[in-house]
């Protein structure tokens, strides 16, 4: 019987970091003014040079924690690896924390009283297309309540990702990490709205796990053959994988990417954490498939630096040229969500007269007990469409159906809460 070293599990608990899961689409039509931290805003960083230095320190620290966790996990749980083994694993990404156990998360609570006015007003401004005014209001609220309440921060993160403003996102991410003593959220670029098809309809989806093996092939073939406007693959429940399963998933992801199909990939960080302990630089026992799947996941997550580092490890191990990095198109990531099966996909923009969208939702609801609206691509919904949608969803709830809006960005979620969510209608914003 193996005796756990004293304090090991406590150390894992201390080292655990939050999942980074952004979602939505960039809005090309929103304003993107150049803004800076206002006087009095909570920040310990006083210059761009210092901010850059702190950012590198935070990333290096996160990477070191990942390395320590991975080494300890391998030593404790891998009976085939002797203590002190010199095999080097592929470098863990600083932006890919070890995921927490997958659970059916509860809907987010409404804003705390202190920030409710700023949250509600900024949600309305953003819905009306006034991104600059919404941003300013949220940044102002950080000075008064940013030390204790996180929702204004999350709304700013979503605003910057929707408008493609990486510099501003990285700036407040470092402040957020400093104030709350947690790893900073990772920037995940979103597809520009002008490149996105106005998708709305039933999305075909599969939730894979807990074992990723060759048995997933028929399910993946069904997705590839689907005529749905979007394919969603959720790997957040995967706890172990075989080379055959890695090869099947790799082939499906590569096919979807090469065809330019719309894809939502949920739980990529979870699968990355499963794959890394399977691999060691210079060891070919696992075969190429797990290595190539790891590289594909990093590519789809748009983590170019981590991709290049792991590609070099692959090259050293197999003495082959690694795949080249290509900026992913028509791909977004989202947090894992419980429940498999088809979902109704909302479009990137839901504005004005949305009668056709509402009729499509009703058609999707026919014969179902649970309505799951996938909001992973929904960047902005205006006041008129939100009011009409909630009215239609309340009618569905009154007929005994449960309605879930999954992977909402926090700006849209705040607007819907303000308009009043009742009965069986539940909101599940994505997590930071």
Coordinates of C-alpha atoms in Angstrom, one line a residue:
X1 CA 0.0 0.0 0.0
X2 CA 1.3 3.4 -0.9
X3 CA 1.5 6.0 1.9
X4 CA 0.8 9.6 0.6
X5 CA 3.5 12.0 1.8
X6 CA 2.2 14.3 4.5
X7 CA 0.7 17.5 3.2
X8 CA 0.6 16.4 -0.5
X9 CA -3.1 16.7 -1.0
X10 CA -3.1 20.0 0.8
X11 CA -0.4 21.2 -1.5
X12 CA -2.4 20.2 -4.6
X13 CA -5.4 22.1 -3.2
X14 CA -3.2 25.2 -2.7
X15 CA -1.8 24.9 -6.2
X16 CA -5.1 24.4 -8.0
X17 CA -6.0 27.2 -10.4
X18 CA -9.2 28.2 -12.1
X19 CA -10.2 27.1 -15.6
X20 CA -9.9 29.6 -18.3
X21 CA -12.9 29.5 -20.6
X22 CA -13.7 32.3 -22.8
X23 CA -16.5 32.3 -25.4
X24 CA -18.4 34.5 -27.9
X25 CA -17.4 36.4 -31.0
X26 CA -15.6 39.7 -31.7
X27 CA -17.9 42.6 -32.7
X28 CA -16.4 44.5 -35.5
X29 CA -19.1 47.2 -35.2
X30 CA -18.3 48.1 -31.6
X31 CA -16.1 51.1 -30.6
X32 CA -12.6 50.3 -29.5
X33 CA -11.2 53.5 -27.9
X34 CA -7.8 53.6 -26.4
X35 CA -8.2 53.8 -22.7
X36 CA -5.9 53.6 -19.7
X37 CA -6.3 53.0 -16.0
X38 CA -8.0 55.9 -14.3
X39 CA -6.6 57.7 -11.3
X40 CA -7.7 55.8 -8.2
X41 CA -8.3 52.5 -10.0
X42 CA -7.0 49.6 -8.0
X43 CA -3.6 48.8 -9.6
X44 CA -0.1 48.1 -8.4
X45 CA 1.3 48.7 -11.8
X46 CA 2.4 52.2 -12.7
X47 CA 4.0 51.9 -16.1
X48 CA 3.7 49.7 -19.2
X49 CA 7.2 48.4 -18.7
X50 CA 6.4 47.4 -15.1
X51 CA 3.1 45.9 -16.3
X52 CA 4.9 43.8 -18.8
X53 CA 7.4 42.7 -16.2
X54 CA 4.7 41.6 -13.8
X55 CA 2.9 39.8 -16.6
X56 CA 6.0 37.7 -17.4
X57 CA 6.5 37.0 -13.7
X58 CA 2.9 35.8 -13.4
X59 CA 3.2 33.6 -16.4
X60 CA 6.5 32.1 -15.3
X61 CA 5.0 31.4 -11.8
X62 CA 2.0 29.7 -13.3
X63 CA 4.2 27.6 -15.6
X64 CA 6.4 26.6 -12.6
X65 CA 3.4 25.6 -10.6
X66 CA 2.1 23.4 -13.5
X67 CA 5.5 21.8 -13.7
X68 CA 5.6 21.0 -10.0
X69 CA 2.0 19.7 -10.0
X70 CA 2.7 17.5 -13.0
X71 CA 5.9 16.1 -11.5
X72 CA 4.2 15.3 -8.2
X73 CA 1.2 13.7 -9.9
X74 CA 3.4 11.5 -12.0
X75 CA 5.5 10.4 -9.0
X76 CA 2.5 9.6 -6.8
X77 CA 0.0 8.0 -9.2
X78 CA 2.2 6.4 -11.9
X79 CA 3.3 3.1 -10.5
X80 CA 5.3 2.4 -13.7
X81 CA 7.5 5.4 -13.3
X82 CA 10.2 5.0 -10.7
X83 CA 10.8 7.8 -8.2
X84 CA 13.3 10.3 -9.6
X85 CA 12.8 9.3 -13.2
X86 CA 14.5 11.7 -15.5
X87 CA 11.9 11.5 -18.3
X88 CA 10.8 15.0 -19.3
X89 CA 7.2 15.7 -20.1
X90 CA 6.1 18.3 -22.6
X91 CA 6.1 21.7 -21.1
X92 CA 2.7 22.5 -19.5
X93 CA 1.1 25.7 -20.8
X94 CA 1.1 28.6 -18.4
X95 CA -2.5 29.3 -19.6
X96 CA -3.7 25.7 -19.2
X97 CA -4.4 25.1 -15.5
X98 CA -5.1 21.7 -14.2
X99 CA -8.9 21.5 -14.4
X100 CA -11.2 20.9 -11.5
X101 CA -13.6 18.0 -11.5
X102 CA -16.4 18.4 -13.9
X103 CA -19.7 19.2 -12.1
X104 CA -23.1 20.5 -13.1
X105 CA -22.5 24.1 -12.2
X106 CA -25.3 26.2 -10.7
X107 CA -26.4 29.3 -12.5
X108 CA -24.5 32.5 -11.6
X109 CA -26.1 34.7 -9.0
X110 CA -27.1 38.2 -9.7
X111 CA -24.8 41.2 -9.1
X112 CA -24.1 42.1 -5.5
X113 CA -26.0 45.3 -4.3
X114 CA -22.8 47.4 -4.4
X115 CA -22.1 46.8 -8.1
X116 CA -25.7 46.2 -9.3
X117 CA -26.2 49.7 -10.7
X118 CA -23.0 49.8 -12.7
X119 CA -23.5 46.2 -13.9
X120 CA -27.1 46.8 -15.0
X121 CA -26.4 50.1 -16.7
X122 CA -23.3 48.8 -18.5
X123 CA -25.2 45.7 -19.7
X124 CA -27.8 48.0 -21.3
X125 CA -25.2 50.3 -22.9
X126 CA -23.4 47.3 -24.4
X127 CA -26.7 45.8 -25.6
X128 CA -27.4 49.2 -27.4
X129 CA -24.0 49.1 -29.1
X130 CA -22.3 51.6 -26.8
X131 CA -19.3 49.5 -25.9
X132 CA -17.1 52.5 -25.1
X133 CA -19.6 53.9 -22.5
X134 CA -20.1 50.4 -21.0
X135 CA -16.3 49.9 -20.7
X136 CA -15.9 53.3 -18.9
X137 CA -18.6 52.6 -16.4
X138 CA -17.2 49.1 -15.6
X139 CA -13.7 50.5 -15.2
X140 CA -15.0 53.2 -12.9
X141 CA -16.7 50.6 -10.8
X142 CA -13.4 48.8 -10.2
X143 CA -12.1 51.7 -8.1
X144 CA -14.9 51.3 -5.6
X145 CA -15.7 47.6 -5.5
X146 CA -13.1 45.9 -7.6
X147 CA -11.3 44.5 -4.6
X148 CA -14.2 42.3 -3.5
X149 CA -16.6 41.8 -6.4
X150 CA -15.6 40.0 -9.5
X151 CA -18.6 40.4 -11.9
X152 CA -17.4 43.8 -13.2
X153 CA -14.0 42.3 -14.0
X154 CA -15.7 39.4 -15.9
X155 CA -17.8 41.7 -17.9
X156 CA -14.8 43.7 -18.9
X157 CA -12.9 40.6 -19.9
X158 CA -15.9 39.6 -22.2
X159 CA -16.1 43.1 -23.6
X160 CA -12.5 43.2 -24.6
X161 CA -12.6 39.7 -26.1
X162 CA -15.7 40.6 -28.1
X163 CA -14.0 43.7 -29.5
X164 CA -10.6 42.1 -30.1
X165 CA -8.6 44.3 -27.7
X166 CA -5.9 42.0 -26.4
X167 CA -3.7 44.8 -24.8
X168 CA -6.5 46.0 -22.6
X169 CA -7.5 42.5 -21.7
X170 CA -4.0 41.5 -20.6
X171 CA -3.7 44.8 -18.6
X172 CA -6.6 44.1 -16.4
X173 CA -5.9 40.4 -16.3
X174 CA -2.7 41.1 -14.4
X175 CA -4.5 43.5 -12.0
X176 CA -7.2 40.8 -11.5
X177 CA -4.6 38.2 -10.7
X178 CA -2.9 40.6 -8.2
X179 CA -6.1 41.5 -6.4
X180 CA -7.6 38.0 -6.1
X181 CA -4.4 36.1 -5.8
X182 CA -5.2 33.7 -8.7
X183 CA -3.9 32.9 -12.1
X184 CA -4.9 35.5 -14.7
X185 CA -7.5 34.6 -17.3
X186 CA -6.0 33.7 -20.7
X187 CA -6.7 35.7 -23.8
X188 CA -8.6 33.6 -26.3
X189 CA -9.0 35.6 -29.6
X190 CA -12.6 35.4 -31.0
X191 CA -13.6 35.2 -34.6
X192 CA -14.4 38.7 -36.0
X193 CA -18.1 39.2 -36.5
X194 CA -17.6 40.1 -40.2
X195 CA -16.1 36.6 -40.8
X196 CA -18.8 34.8 -38.9
X197 CA -21.8 33.3 -40.7
X198 CA -25.1 34.5 -39.2
X199 CA -25.6 31.0 -37.6
X200 CA -28.8 30.0 -36.0
X201 CA -30.2 26.5 -35.7
X202 CA -29.6 23.2 -34.2
X203 CA -26.0 22.4 -33.3
X204 CA -24.9 18.8 -33.4
X205 CA -22.9 17.8 -30.4
X206 CA -21.2 15.0 -28.6
X207 CA -19.9 14.8 -25.0
X208 CA -17.0 12.4 -24.9
X209 CA -15.6 10.6 -21.8
X210 CA -14.7 9.3 -19.4
X211 CA -12.5 7.1 -21.6
X212 CA -11.3 8.3 -25.0
X213 CA -10.8 5.1 -27.0
X214 CA -11.5 3.7 -30.4
X215 CA -15.2 3.3 -29.5
X216 CA -15.8 7.0 -30.2
X217 CA -15.5 6.5 -33.9
X218 CA -19.2 6.1 -34.8
X219 CA -20.2 9.1 -32.7
X220 CA -17.6 11.3 -34.5
X221 CA -18.7 10.0 -37.9
X222 CA -22.2 11.1 -37.1
X223 CA -21.0 14.6 -36.3
X224 CA -18.9 14.8 -39.5
X225 CA -21.9 13.7 -41.5
X226 CA -24.3 16.2 -39.8
X227 CA -25.8 19.1 -41.8
X228 CA -26.0 21.2 -38.6
X229 CA -24.6 24.7 -38.9
X230 CA -22.2 24.1 -36.0
X231 CA -20.6 21.0 -34.4
X232 CA -19.9 21.0 -30.7
X233 CA -17.4 18.5 -29.2
X234 CA -17.2 18.5 -25.4
X235 CA -14.1 16.7 -23.9
X236 CA -14.4 18.1 -20.4
X237 CA -15.4 14.7 -18.9
X238 CA -12.4 12.8 -20.4
X239 CA -10.3 11.2 -17.6
X240 CA -8.2 8.8 -19.6
X241 CA -7.3 8.2 -23.2
X242 CA -5.8 5.5 -25.5
X243 CA -3.7 6.0 -28.6
X244 CA -6.6 4.7 -30.7
X245 CA -9.0 7.2 -29.2
X246 CA -6.5 10.0 -29.7
X247 CA -6.2 9.0 -33.3
X248 CA -10.0 9.1 -33.9
X249 CA -10.5 12.4 -32.3
X250 CA -7.4 13.9 -34.1
X251 CA -8.8 12.8 -37.4
X252 CA -12.2 14.3 -36.7
X253 CA -10.8 17.7 -35.5
X254 CA -8.5 17.9 -38.5
X255 CA -11.3 17.1 -40.9
X256 CA -13.6 19.8 -39.4
X257 CA -10.8 22.4 -39.5
X258 CA -9.8 21.7 -43.1
X259 CA -13.4 21.8 -44.2
X260 CA -13.8 25.2 -42.5
X261 CA -16.7 23.8 -40.4
X262 CA -18.0 25.8 -37.5
X263 CA -16.7 24.2 -34.3
X264 CA -17.2 24.8 -30.5
X265 CA -14.6 22.8 -28.6
X266 CA -15.4 22.5 -24.9
X267 CA -13.1 21.3 -22.2
X268 CA -9.8 21.4 -24.2
X269 CA -7.8 22.2 -21.0
X270 CA -9.2 19.0 -19.4
X271 CA -8.0 16.8 -22.2
X272 CA -4.6 18.6 -22.4
X273 CA -4.1 17.7 -18.7
X274 CA -4.9 14.1 -19.5
X275 CA -2.5 13.9 -22.5
X276 CA 0.5 15.5 -21.0
X277 CA 1.3 12.7 -18.4
X278 CA 1.1 10.2 -21.3
X279 CA 4.0 11.9 -23.1
X280 CA 7.7 12.1 -22.4
X281 CA 10.3 13.7 -24.6
X282 CA 12.4 11.0 -26.3
X283 CA 9.9 8.2 -25.5
X284 CA 7.9 6.8 -28.4
X285 CA 5.9 4.2 -26.6
X286 CA 2.6 6.1 -26.7
X287 CA 2.9 6.6 -30.5
X288 CA 2.4 9.8 -32.5
X289 CA -1.4 10.2 -32.1
X290 CA -1.4 11.6 -28.5
X291 CA 1.4 14.0 -29.4
X292 CA -0.4 15.2 -32.5
X293 CA -3.7 15.5 -30.7
X294 CA -2.0 17.7 -28.1
X295 CA -0.7 19.9 -30.8
X296 CA -4.1 20.0 -32.5
X297 CA -5.8 21.1 -29.2
X298 CA -3.2 23.8 -28.7
X299 CA -3.7 25.0 -32.3
X300 CA -7.5 25.1 -31.9
X301 CA -7.1 27.0 -28.7
X302 CA -4.8 29.5 -30.5
X303 CA -1.9 29.0 -28.1
X304 CA 0.9 29.6 -30.6
X305 CA 3.8 29.8 -28.1
X306 CA 2.7 26.6 -26.3
X307 CA 2.2 24.9 -29.7
X308 CA 5.8 25.8 -30.8
X309 CA 7.3 24.5 -27.6
X310 CA 5.4 21.2 -27.8
X311 CA 6.1 20.9 -31.5
X312 CA 9.8 21.0 -30.8
X313 CA 9.4 18.2 -28.2
X314 CA 7.6 16.2 -30.8
X315 CA 10.4 16.8 -33.3
X316 CA 13.0 15.7 -30.8
X317 CA 11.1 12.6 -29.9
X318 CA 10.2 11.3 -33.4
X319 CA 12.9 13.0 -35.5
X320 CA 10.2 14.2 -37.8
X321 CA 9.1 17.7 -38.9
X322 CA 6.2 18.9 -36.7
X323 CA 3.0 20.3 -38.0
X324 CA 2.9 24.0 -38.7
X325 CA 0.8 26.4 -36.6
X326 CA -2.1 27.9 -38.4
X327 CA -4.4 30.5 -36.8
X328 CA -7.7 28.7 -36.3
X329 CA -10.8 29.9 -38.1
X330 CA -14.4 29.2 -37.3
X331 CA -13.5 27.8 -33.9
X332 CA -14.3 28.9 -30.4
X333 CA -13.8 27.3 -27.0
X334 CA -16.2 27.0 -24.2
X335 CA -16.4 25.6 -20.7
X336 CA -17.7 22.0 -20.5
X337 CA -21.4 21.8 -19.9
X338 CA -23.3 18.7 -18.7
X339 CA -25.7 17.0 -21.0
X340 CA -25.0 15.6 -24.4
X341 CA -27.1 15.8 -27.6
X342 CA -28.2 18.6 -29.9
X343 CA -28.5 22.2 -28.8
X344 CA -30.0 25.2 -30.4
X345 CA -27.2 27.5 -31.5
X346 CA -27.8 31.3 -31.2
X347 CA -26.2 33.6 -33.8
X348 CA -23.2 35.9 -33.0
X349 CA -25.5 38.9 -33.1
X350 CA -29.2 38.9 -32.0
X351 CA -30.6 42.3 -32.9
X352 CA -33.9 44.0 -33.6
X353 CA -36.7 42.0 -35.2
X354 CA -35.8 38.4 -34.3
X355 CA -39.2 36.8 -35.1
X356 CA -37.5 34.2 -37.4
X357 CA -35.1 33.3 -34.7
X358 CA -37.9 32.9 -32.1
X359 CA -39.9 30.7 -34.5
X360 CA -36.8 28.5 -35.0
X361 CA -36.5 28.2 -31.2
X362 CA -40.1 27.1 -31.0
X363 CA -39.6 24.5 -33.8
X364 CA -36.6 23.2 -31.9
X365 CA -38.6 22.9 -28.7
X366 CA -41.3 20.8 -30.2
X367 CA -41.2 17.3 -28.6
X368 CA -38.4 18.2 -26.1
X369 CA -38.6 18.3 -22.3
X370 CA -35.3 20.4 -22.0
X371 CA -34.4 23.3 -24.3
X372 CA -30.6 24.0 -24.3
X373 CA -29.7 27.2 -26.1
X374 CA -26.0 27.3 -26.9
X375 CA -24.7 30.9 -26.5
X376 CA -21.0 30.1 -27.1
X377 CA -21.2 32.3 -30.3
X378 CA -23.5 34.9 -29.0
X379 CA -21.5 38.2 -28.6
X380 CA -24.3 40.7 -28.3
X381 CA -28.1 40.7 -27.9
X382 CA -29.9 44.0 -28.0
X383 CA -32.7 45.0 -25.6
X384 CA -35.6 44.4 -28.0
X385 CA -34.4 40.9 -29.0
X386 CA -33.7 40.0 -25.4
X387 CA -37.2 41.0 -24.3
X388 CA -38.8 39.1 -27.1
X389 CA -36.7 36.0 -26.5
X390 CA -37.4 35.9 -22.8
X391 CA -41.1 36.2 -23.5
X392 CA -41.0 33.2 -25.8
X393 CA -38.9 31.2 -23.3
X394 CA -41.3 31.9 -20.5
X395 CA -44.1 30.5 -22.6
X396 CA -42.0 27.4 -23.2
X397 CA -41.4 27.1 -19.4
X398 CA -45.1 27.5 -18.7
X399 CA -45.7 24.3 -20.7
X400 CA -43.5 22.4 -18.3
X401 CA -40.2 22.5 -20.2
X402 CA -36.9 23.4 -18.6
X403 CA -34.9 26.0 -20.5
X404 CA -31.2 26.5 -20.2
X405 CA -29.0 29.2 -21.8
X406 CA -25.5 27.8 -21.7
X407 CA -22.1 29.5 -22.2
X408 CA -23.4 33.1 -22.0
X409 CA -21.0 35.9 -21.8
X410 CA -21.4 38.0 -18.7
X411 CA -22.7 41.1 -20.4
X412 CA -25.6 39.3 -22.0
X413 CA -26.3 37.4 -18.8
X414 CA -26.5 40.6 -16.9
X415 CA -29.0 42.0 -19.4
X416 CA -31.2 38.9 -19.2
X417 CA -31.2 39.0 -15.4
X418 CA -32.2 42.7 -15.4
X419 CA -35.1 41.9 -17.7
X420 CA -36.2 39.1 -15.3
X421 CA -35.5 35.4 -15.5
X422 CA -38.3 33.3 -13.9
X423 CA -39.5 29.8 -13.5
X424 CA -37.7 27.1 -15.4
X425 CA -35.4 29.5 -17.4
X426 CA -31.9 29.3 -16.1
X427 CA -28.7 31.2 -17.1
X428 CA -25.3 29.6 -17.1
X429 CA -22.6 32.1 -18.0
X430 CA -19.1 30.8 -18.9
X431 CA -16.5 30.7 -16.1
X432 CA -13.3 32.6 -15.5

